[in-house]
Steps between C-alpha positions, in 0.01 A plus 500: 500500500470561868235312696299671750412351857146405412611311203788331672291402795216363266749284312651374831178447655309360195508131615379585827225737380384235246469249826307767690277547185438113501394489830218729420414393141443140386682515148824579408381707213299720758814528724717612214215762411495649848879530492479675154225751636697548837776593290314734281316674777834570689692584183268771377471720804717396809846634619700268696829608711580170664491139448291442816254754380499330145437158658234644739298660205546192255355268759223725620394607128514102406275404787250790383521373155433161576196576731370727242519187248320285747223751553443538138496141445245463776251778364213426256314773331124482631384507111673161446287320784180343362355415831589529856380263797449634829304388804327231301360690202649586171545859379500569120716798352208731542490446864886533540470819289216615747698406819802686346301804475370472838850466628630780322246755633713618780804568269597863348503529143862458502518186700234362257712581203811326665278197590381462163847548341646233726221269486350523157777631296781301693725822498818503726528764769776649307294549195193627677727741699624659179153482350329699781806728576565337854792325690519131498472517880177696487357241281594205720336705804183564309463131415563419850239722620274401213537127629431589855182711387366225293575210762305734761221558254476105411504415872194751564316326195540165664355574844 
């Protein structure tokens, strides 16, 4: 069986890639998971011609996988929050839902759907892209715009 460039590069760089993942993530298990995710993402749809190209893709995709893992660990769906303290007073879940509704007013229906899928359903960008027949990049761009609009609306509410 002949080993392709991507496979041979991955096998040769596995220890270095594991070390890179450990720099981003706290546990050895998370680093191993990141390596596996990286391999699967590249293996399923990437043509590599040279060893240098394989190395660059492996490191780049690994970094993105680690960052996605860190973002996912930080996010908390709004439904799980029982109370939120801001500026010296407590907000209950109903207040939070009202605030979320106010913040979503400037969003398009598609942006609201994307926001709800990410925030409330905990879906990954890839799943959302497939569900809404969009590219992953379009979902990322929409989330960036959603966060920007919501931040601007929140700042206007707090003036």
